[in-house]
Amino acid sequence: MPFQSLGLAPSILSAIQDAGYTEPTPIQAAAIPAVLSGSDVIGIAQTGTGKTAAFTLPILTQLTQKPLHTGQRSHTRVLVIAPTRELVAQIEENVLAYAKHLPLKIARVFGGVGEKPQKDALRAGSEVVIACPGRLLDLMGQRCADFSKLEYLVLDEADRMLDMGFLPDIRRIVQQLPKKRQTLLFSATLSKEIESLTHEFQHSPKIVQIGKRSNPAETVTQHIYELPKHLKLSLLSHLLKDDALQMVLVFSRTKHGADKIARKLEQTGVRCATLHANRSQNQRLKALDDFKAGRVRVLVATDIAARGIDVDGISHVINFDFPHVVEDYVHRIGRTGRAQAIGDAISFVSSDEMDDLRRLERFIGRGITRKRAENFDYKASPQSFEVERPERRHQQQRSRHPQRHANEQHGRPENASQGQKTPRSNTEQAKASPAKRKSFWGRLSGR
Ligand code: AMP
């Protein structure tokens, strides 16, 4: 199907030609007519599928159908919200290319850089604003933005924004936008959380989906082992005697914990690799390669790894430390059961983690089956297998301070006080330089 048959404006078609695109990608072929019809749209597509053009091209087409300048001051007609500074810059680049024949002003808004140019761009009434939620909310609070005539809202990478704890910010932003608008939401997956987001922000959206619906919890069998903390390593080692645990991803809440688990398992003859922020990019890539190739059976990772790992064939995810944040649980277990494969998620829960488990069970609306390991000595006394636990304080900070600023700014805290409060996972991310992190995640997601 040629671009010409999709109903795009001539100036946009000309820009597409200049960009060298010969035909629309599947998400574009599906989303462009849906957006042009005026409906709210949910687009399920990953980065790299051409999703930016899928929402930008029809929006720009619609912008050209009303006079772009009425002679008075221009105003913001399109707001695109995206989770990271890199993504905002990337979207801006795309919009600039596709709007090259249109007299549009475009503003980009994100943390970690001076506010002044962004405030000026907002006050100038840029027709298109592309923003990270945190800084945008700050500037809206300073009355720099006028969204009273907004026509289009795009929430890009909505699943990542939820992961990063942006939902409260997004709610506050959307509350200040006109109710009558067209809202487009793009996400790599259509989870329950995304569905509830669409109920909140959209009206009768059309779903445009490339690929499968992904809800890992449906294909993953989940079990809980309740046990004293000091027996967790022995139980892990015991379970690994079963060959059915072929390709095992173990989650530790801390980097030191991950190292210690791997060391102890290696001592028992289980080949392990670790993946966490204290490891160099090369070490991480090697760990993943070894895991994918079956050279190591167990990969021990911290949560930072859960966000990007896209490895097929993981047979078991083991939560050595039970996640403190419900969303982390869902992400961790989503590393298995990919592509409709069956997977097992096992969680070790000690008495101090029972509250977290109960919170998760309330969240998913059911209890998770308890299991007792056969031939395992639950009465064993504390011994060398014990792994130190993270301080409770860090865990609580993590849930109170989502990843907002760190992610908007390549992990750099916006000011000293936020820096002090930056939770552990942010700190982990912050330690990798932006360039390193980008190429690391880029390589992961590019497989
Ligand atoms: P995105 O998924 O929006 O990040 O786009 C991924 C890449 O595909 C970007 O570099 C776009 O410039 C490029 N792209 C988007 N649409 C097309 C198309 N129809 N044909 C060829 N390349 C495209």
XYZ file of C-alpha atoms and ligand atoms in Angstrom:
470
model
C 0.000 0.000 0.000
C 1.523 3.347 -0.988
C 1.579 6.329 1.356
C -0.534 8.197 -1.218
C -3.584 6.057 -0.432
C -3.602 6.879 3.291
C -5.119 10.363 3.049
C -2.060 12.348 4.089
C -1.598 16.005 3.081
C 0.556 16.732 -0.015
C 3.149 18.636 2.042
C 3.518 15.625 4.331
C 3.785 13.215 1.400
C 6.517 15.379 -0.002
C 8.425 15.251 3.310
C 8.012 11.459 3.398
C 9.477 11.270 -0.065
C 12.387 13.439 1.038
C 12.936 11.058 3.955
C 13.235 8.242 1.418
C 10.360 6.128 2.729
C 8.753 4.119 -0.025
C 5.881 2.476 1.818
C 4.264 2.670 5.226
C 5.295 0.241 7.932
C 2.487 -2.002 9.278
C 1.816 0.222 12.295
C 1.667 3.254 10.013
C -0.687 1.552 7.549
C -2.987 0.670 10.430
C -2.707 3.776 12.602
C -2.702 6.597 10.059
C -6.296 6.047 8.794
C -7.487 5.487 12.371
C -5.984 8.781 13.543
C -7.269 10.618 10.458
C -10.786 9.355 11.207
C -10.636 11.425 14.388
C -10.774 8.487 16.820
C -8.707 8.048 19.893
C -6.160 5.349 19.116
C -4.185 2.827 21.130
C -1.129 1.787 19.148
C 0.647 -1.314 20.317
C 4.100 -1.195 18.791
C 7.715 -1.185 19.832
C 10.329 1.417 19.023
C 11.783 0.744 15.605
C 8.437 -0.042 13.974
C 7.936 3.479 12.663
C 5.450 4.378 15.404
C 6.605 7.999 15.651
C 5.596 8.641 12.067
C 2.422 6.623 12.690
C 1.126 9.349 14.979
C 3.050 12.354 13.649
C 2.061 12.107 9.978
C -1.725 12.072 10.498
C -1.580 14.737 13.201
C 0.432 17.042 10.947
C -2.012 16.349 8.145
C -4.879 17.375 10.389
C -3.030 20.491 11.514
C -2.770 21.628 7.891
C -6.526 21.334 7.488
C -7.107 24.332 9.745
C -5.169 27.536 9.160
C -1.837 27.208 10.921
C -1.737 30.871 11.829
C -4.826 32.939 12.368
C -2.917 36.173 12.319
C -2.942 36.224 16.095
C -0.433 34.584 18.369
C -0.074 30.887 17.668
C -0.988 28.372 20.342
C -0.187 24.815 21.275
C -2.288 22.311 19.378
C -0.320 19.119 19.929
C 1.252 17.777 23.106
C 3.398 14.655 22.953
C 4.478 13.195 26.290
C 7.348 10.713 26.333
C 9.359 9.161 29.153
C 12.942 10.166 28.424
C 14.939 13.045 27.136
C 16.398 10.873 24.375
C 12.959 9.936 23.169
C 11.770 13.544 23.246
C 14.783 14.545 21.141
C 14.138 11.683 18.736
C 10.471 12.570 18.326
C 11.377 16.203 17.768
C 13.812 15.182 15.045
C 11.063 13.188 13.346
C 8.498 15.973 13.638
C 10.986 18.482 12.222
C 11.625 16.203 9.252
C 7.964 15.489 8.532
C 6.900 19.104 9.105
C 9.705 20.573 7.030
C 7.225 22.159 4.603
C 5.010 23.571 7.363
C 5.549 26.794 9.307
C 5.381 25.129 12.724
C 7.047 26.037 15.973
C 8.118 23.069 18.033
C 9.134 23.101 21.696
C 10.907 20.354 23.562
C 10.742 20.150 27.311
C 12.797 17.950 29.616
C 14.759 18.110 32.837
C 18.496 18.394 33.391
C 18.980 21.516 31.293
C 18.120 25.195 31.835
C 14.429 26.075 31.948
C 14.662 29.432 30.227
C 14.743 28.392 26.536
C 11.955 25.893 27.204
C 9.837 28.524 28.945
C 10.406 30.920 26.049
C 9.405 28.266 23.530
C 6.248 27.451 25.477
C 5.328 31.098 25.914
C 5.850 31.697 22.195
C 2.921 29.336 21.652
C 4.723 26.490 19.887
C 2.144 24.492 17.978
C 3.786 21.215 18.914
C 5.183 20.554 22.385
C 7.155 17.369 23.032
C 7.846 16.839 26.696
C 8.864 14.630 29.579
C 6.189 14.708 32.281
C 8.245 15.975 35.225
C 9.650 19.148 33.712
C 6.437 19.836 31.830
C 4.482 19.763 35.050
C 6.990 22.131 36.657
C 6.657 24.594 33.805
C 2.873 24.283 33.739
C 2.968 25.131 37.448
C 4.832 28.296 36.520
C 2.086 29.100 34.014
C 4.426 28.952 31.030
C 2.225 26.711 28.916
C -1.177 27.451 27.440
C -2.913 24.241 26.505
C -6.412 25.720 26.496
C -6.721 25.143 22.744
C -4.969 21.794 22.650
C -6.376 19.392 20.056
C -4.082 16.367 20.227
C -2.468 14.542 23.102
C -0.010 11.707 22.444
C 1.262 9.474 25.240
C 4.267 7.714 23.754
C 5.813 4.617 25.331
C 3.029 4.683 27.891
C 4.145 1.368 29.384
C 7.579 2.775 30.111
C 6.061 5.881 31.622
C 4.039 3.704 33.977
C 7.143 1.676 34.854
C 8.987 4.840 35.635
C 6.312 6.066 38.020
C 5.050 8.927 35.884
C 1.352 8.180 36.242
C 0.646 10.801 38.938
C 2.428 13.488 36.894
C 0.577 12.502 33.740
C -2.739 12.609 35.580
C -2.005 16.110 36.810
C -1.061 17.232 33.321
C -4.096 15.682 31.645
C -6.449 17.224 34.215
C -5.374 20.621 32.916
C -6.027 19.816 29.243
C -9.269 20.403 27.344
C -11.616 17.419 27.588
C -12.424 17.657 23.911
C -9.269 16.449 22.246
C -7.979 13.443 20.338
C -5.782 11.213 22.487
C -3.341 8.691 21.064
C -1.544 6.246 23.285
C 1.392 4.139 22.175
C 2.803 1.272 24.162
C 4.948 -1.777 23.456
C 2.472 -3.985 25.313
C -1.208 -3.962 26.110
C -1.258 -4.819 29.785
C -4.069 -4.454 32.284
C -2.445 -1.256 33.521
C -2.348 0.204 30.036
C -5.972 -0.739 29.527
C -6.975 1.098 32.674
C -4.955 4.092 31.516
C -6.858 4.163 28.257
C -10.166 4.099 30.165
C -8.969 7.089 32.105
C -7.665 9.200 29.249
C -9.396 8.062 26.062
C -12.891 7.737 24.592
C -13.795 4.577 22.653
C -10.275 4.152 21.324
C -9.509 2.070 18.269
C -6.810 -0.480 18.963
C -4.114 -0.808 16.375
C -1.902 -3.724 17.188
C 1.108 -5.090 15.424
C 2.113 -8.439 16.825
C 0.708 -10.197 19.826
C -1.021 -9.031 22.931
C 1.385 -9.426 25.770
C 0.267 -10.253 29.230
C 3.022 -12.352 30.744
C 1.034 -13.240 33.819
C -1.258 -15.390 31.673
C 1.431 -17.783 30.474
C 3.557 -17.880 33.592
C 2.953 -20.314 36.443
C 3.624 -18.600 39.747
C 4.660 -20.172 43.046
C 5.746 -18.962 46.427
C 8.157 -20.659 48.803
C 7.816 -19.286 52.292
C 11.014 -19.777 54.259
C 13.402 -18.160 56.690
C 15.711 -15.680 55.029
C 18.864 -17.588 55.889
C 17.676 -20.623 53.895
C 17.149 -18.861 50.593
C 20.541 -19.753 49.127
C 20.260 -23.369 50.187
C 16.801 -23.580 48.643
C 17.997 -22.017 45.403
C 20.815 -24.484 45.235
C 18.413 -27.314 46.082
C 15.921 -26.343 43.356
C 18.715 -26.111 40.804
C 19.320 -29.839 41.228
C 16.277 -30.212 39.000
C 17.339 -30.116 35.335
C 13.970 -28.646 34.392
C 15.420 -25.353 35.594
C 17.332 -24.939 32.352
C 17.622 -21.241 31.838
C 17.118 -19.395 35.069
C 16.963 -15.689 35.763
C 17.407 -14.914 39.454
C 16.506 -11.507 40.825
C 18.368 -9.998 43.717
C 17.421 -6.660 45.171
C 21.040 -5.554 45.484
C 24.192 -5.718 43.432
C 26.156 -7.226 46.296
C 23.438 -9.777 46.861
C 23.578 -10.713 43.166
C 27.345 -11.186 43.319
C 27.100 -13.265 46.436
C 24.376 -15.524 45.040
C 26.409 -16.095 41.891
C 29.567 -16.802 43.869
C 27.853 -19.332 46.087
C 26.149 -21.080 43.180
C 29.432 -21.275 41.288
C 30.883 -22.971 44.364
C 28.235 -25.661 44.001
C 29.093 -26.152 40.320
C 26.282 -24.099 38.766
C 27.531 -21.814 35.998
C 26.383 -18.254 36.621
C 26.675 -14.752 35.262
C 25.611 -11.498 36.847
C 23.939 -8.448 35.382
C 23.872 -5.268 37.378
C 25.076 -1.700 37.292
C 28.493 -2.326 38.810
C 29.413 -4.355 35.785
C 30.868 -2.705 32.712
C 28.913 -2.610 29.514
C 31.126 -5.309 28.027
C 30.658 -7.506 31.061
C 26.908 -7.092 30.841
C 26.797 -7.904 27.170
C 28.997 -10.933 27.722
C 26.801 -12.089 30.597
C 23.749 -11.865 28.361
C 25.467 -13.559 25.436
C 26.637 -16.394 27.681
C 23.158 -16.766 29.098
C 21.475 -16.749 25.686
C 23.986 -19.231 24.295
C 23.530 -21.580 27.265
C 27.118 -21.217 28.435
C 25.757 -20.223 31.820
C 22.599 -21.681 33.266
C 21.793 -18.930 35.742
C 21.815 -15.187 35.277
C 21.604 -13.265 38.525
C 20.332 -9.741 37.993
C 19.066 -6.694 39.788
C 15.867 -4.973 38.687
C 17.675 -2.717 36.277
C 18.062 -5.816 34.122
C 14.361 -6.599 34.217
C 13.476 -3.576 32.159
C 15.362 -4.441 29.045
C 16.057 -8.136 28.937
C 14.465 -9.609 25.878
C 15.736 -13.149 25.928
C 13.622 -15.968 24.612
C 13.550 -19.313 26.332
C 13.980 -18.332 29.988
C 12.431 -21.312 31.742
C 12.333 -19.916 35.272
C 12.405 -16.555 36.949
C 13.306 -16.741 40.603
C 12.661 -13.825 42.898
C 15.364 -14.456 45.440
C 14.340 -11.222 47.100
C 10.668 -10.504 46.801
C 10.172 -7.225 44.953
C 9.011 -4.340 47.050
C 7.171 -2.712 44.165
C 4.280 -4.572 42.563
C 5.158 -3.456 39.049
C 8.651 -4.916 39.476
C 7.100 -8.312 40.118
C 5.087 -8.136 36.927
C 8.156 -7.074 34.971
C 10.382 -9.694 36.483
C 8.048 -12.564 35.758
C 7.430 -11.171 32.295
C 11.008 -12.149 31.447
C 9.773 -15.706 31.158
C 6.755 -16.901 29.227
C 7.658 -14.661 26.313
C 6.191 -15.248 22.882
C 3.506 -17.540 24.287
C 6.130 -19.853 25.788
C 5.358 -21.405 29.142
C 7.416 -20.159 32.039
C 7.665 -20.559 35.786
C 8.035 -17.766 38.288
C 9.209 -18.767 41.747
C 9.385 -16.342 44.629
C 11.178 -16.820 47.921
C 9.335 -14.976 50.649
C 10.710 -14.552 54.149
C 8.651 -13.243 57.044
C 9.832 -9.658 56.539
C 8.574 -9.795 52.948
C 5.064 -11.027 53.704
C 3.577 -7.523 53.535
C 4.955 -7.104 50.041
C 3.522 -10.447 49.012
C 0.093 -9.564 50.402
C 0.161 -6.250 48.562
C 0.938 -8.080 45.323
C -1.859 -10.580 45.913
C -4.314 -7.753 46.492
C -3.064 -6.102 43.309
C -3.489 -9.154 41.077
C -6.711 -10.037 42.846
C -5.787 -13.569 43.881
C -3.483 -15.578 46.059
C -0.370 -17.208 44.622
C 0.058 -20.922 45.248
C 2.403 -21.841 48.109
C 4.848 -24.682 47.559
C 7.040 -26.711 49.922
C 10.304 -28.049 48.533
C 10.643 -31.798 48.808
C 13.628 -33.230 50.663
C 14.656 -29.814 51.809
C 15.612 -29.174 55.409
C 13.516 -26.213 56.515
C 14.918 -26.551 60.018
C 18.556 -26.020 59.026
C 20.323 -23.442 61.105
C 21.796 -20.235 59.660
C 25.054 -20.966 57.873
C 27.441 -19.656 55.307
C 24.789 -19.513 52.633
C 23.221 -16.422 54.129
C 23.147 -13.324 51.903
C 23.030 -9.855 53.339
C 19.794 -7.950 52.869
C 19.407 -4.406 51.667
C 18.414 -1.757 54.136
C 14.696 -1.266 54.412
C 15.179 2.483 54.052
C 16.301 2.116 50.433
C 13.313 0.005 49.544
C 10.883 2.512 50.952
C 12.568 5.386 49.150
C 12.283 3.513 45.936
C 8.512 3.326 46.090
C 8.186 6.921 47.209
C 10.466 8.397 44.575
C 9.771 7.087 41.136
C 12.365 7.295 38.421
C 11.050 10.543 37.098
C 13.956 12.945 37.228
C 16.748 10.462 36.812
C 15.269 9.167 33.611
C 14.452 12.541 32.225
C 18.056 13.564 32.658
C 20.145 10.526 31.912
C 20.087 9.641 35.580
C 21.476 12.943 36.818
C 19.544 14.344 39.768
C 17.956 17.676 39.038
C 19.232 19.209 42.232
C 21.225 18.140 45.208
C 18.301 17.248 47.421
C 16.744 15.019 44.803
C 20.140 13.523 44.288
C 20.306 12.504 47.913
C 16.928 10.912 47.717
C 17.592 9.113 44.471
C 16.573 5.517 45.026
C 18.861 2.617 44.515
C 17.694 1.681 41.040
C 18.233 5.245 39.862
C 21.670 5.254 41.352
C 22.432 2.099 39.479
C 21.318 3.682 36.268
C 23.126 6.886 37.016
C 26.429 5.107 37.377
C 26.429 4.004 33.785
C 27.283 6.953 31.567
C 24.422 8.065 29.301
C 26.211 6.955 26.176
C 27.032 3.577 27.612
C 23.543 3.036 28.897
C 21.978 4.044 25.652
C 23.994 1.675 23.557
C 23.562 -1.093 26.103
C 19.786 -0.827 26.097
C 19.830 -0.093 22.392
C 21.599 -3.366 21.754
C 19.259 -5.225 24.038
C 16.114 -3.907 22.466
C 17.563 -4.111 18.991
C 17.834 -7.853 18.985
P 10.376 4.677 15.300
O 9.745 3.345 15.543
O 9.366 5.762 15.193
O 11.455 4.976 16.295
O 11.075 4.627 13.856
C 12.162 3.821 13.577
C 12.929 4.277 12.338
O 12.215 3.951 11.158
C 13.174 5.770 12.277
O 14.549 5.945 11.984
C 12.339 6.268 11.133
O 12.960 7.328 10.467
C 12.231 5.052 10.253
N 10.960 4.970 9.494
C 9.745 5.340 9.921
N 8.817 5.079 8.984
C 9.447 4.513 7.937
C 9.026 4.010 6.669
N 7.769 4.037 6.303
N 9.960 3.507 5.851
C 11.263 3.471 6.232
N 11.732 3.916 7.419
C 10.838 4.431 8.272
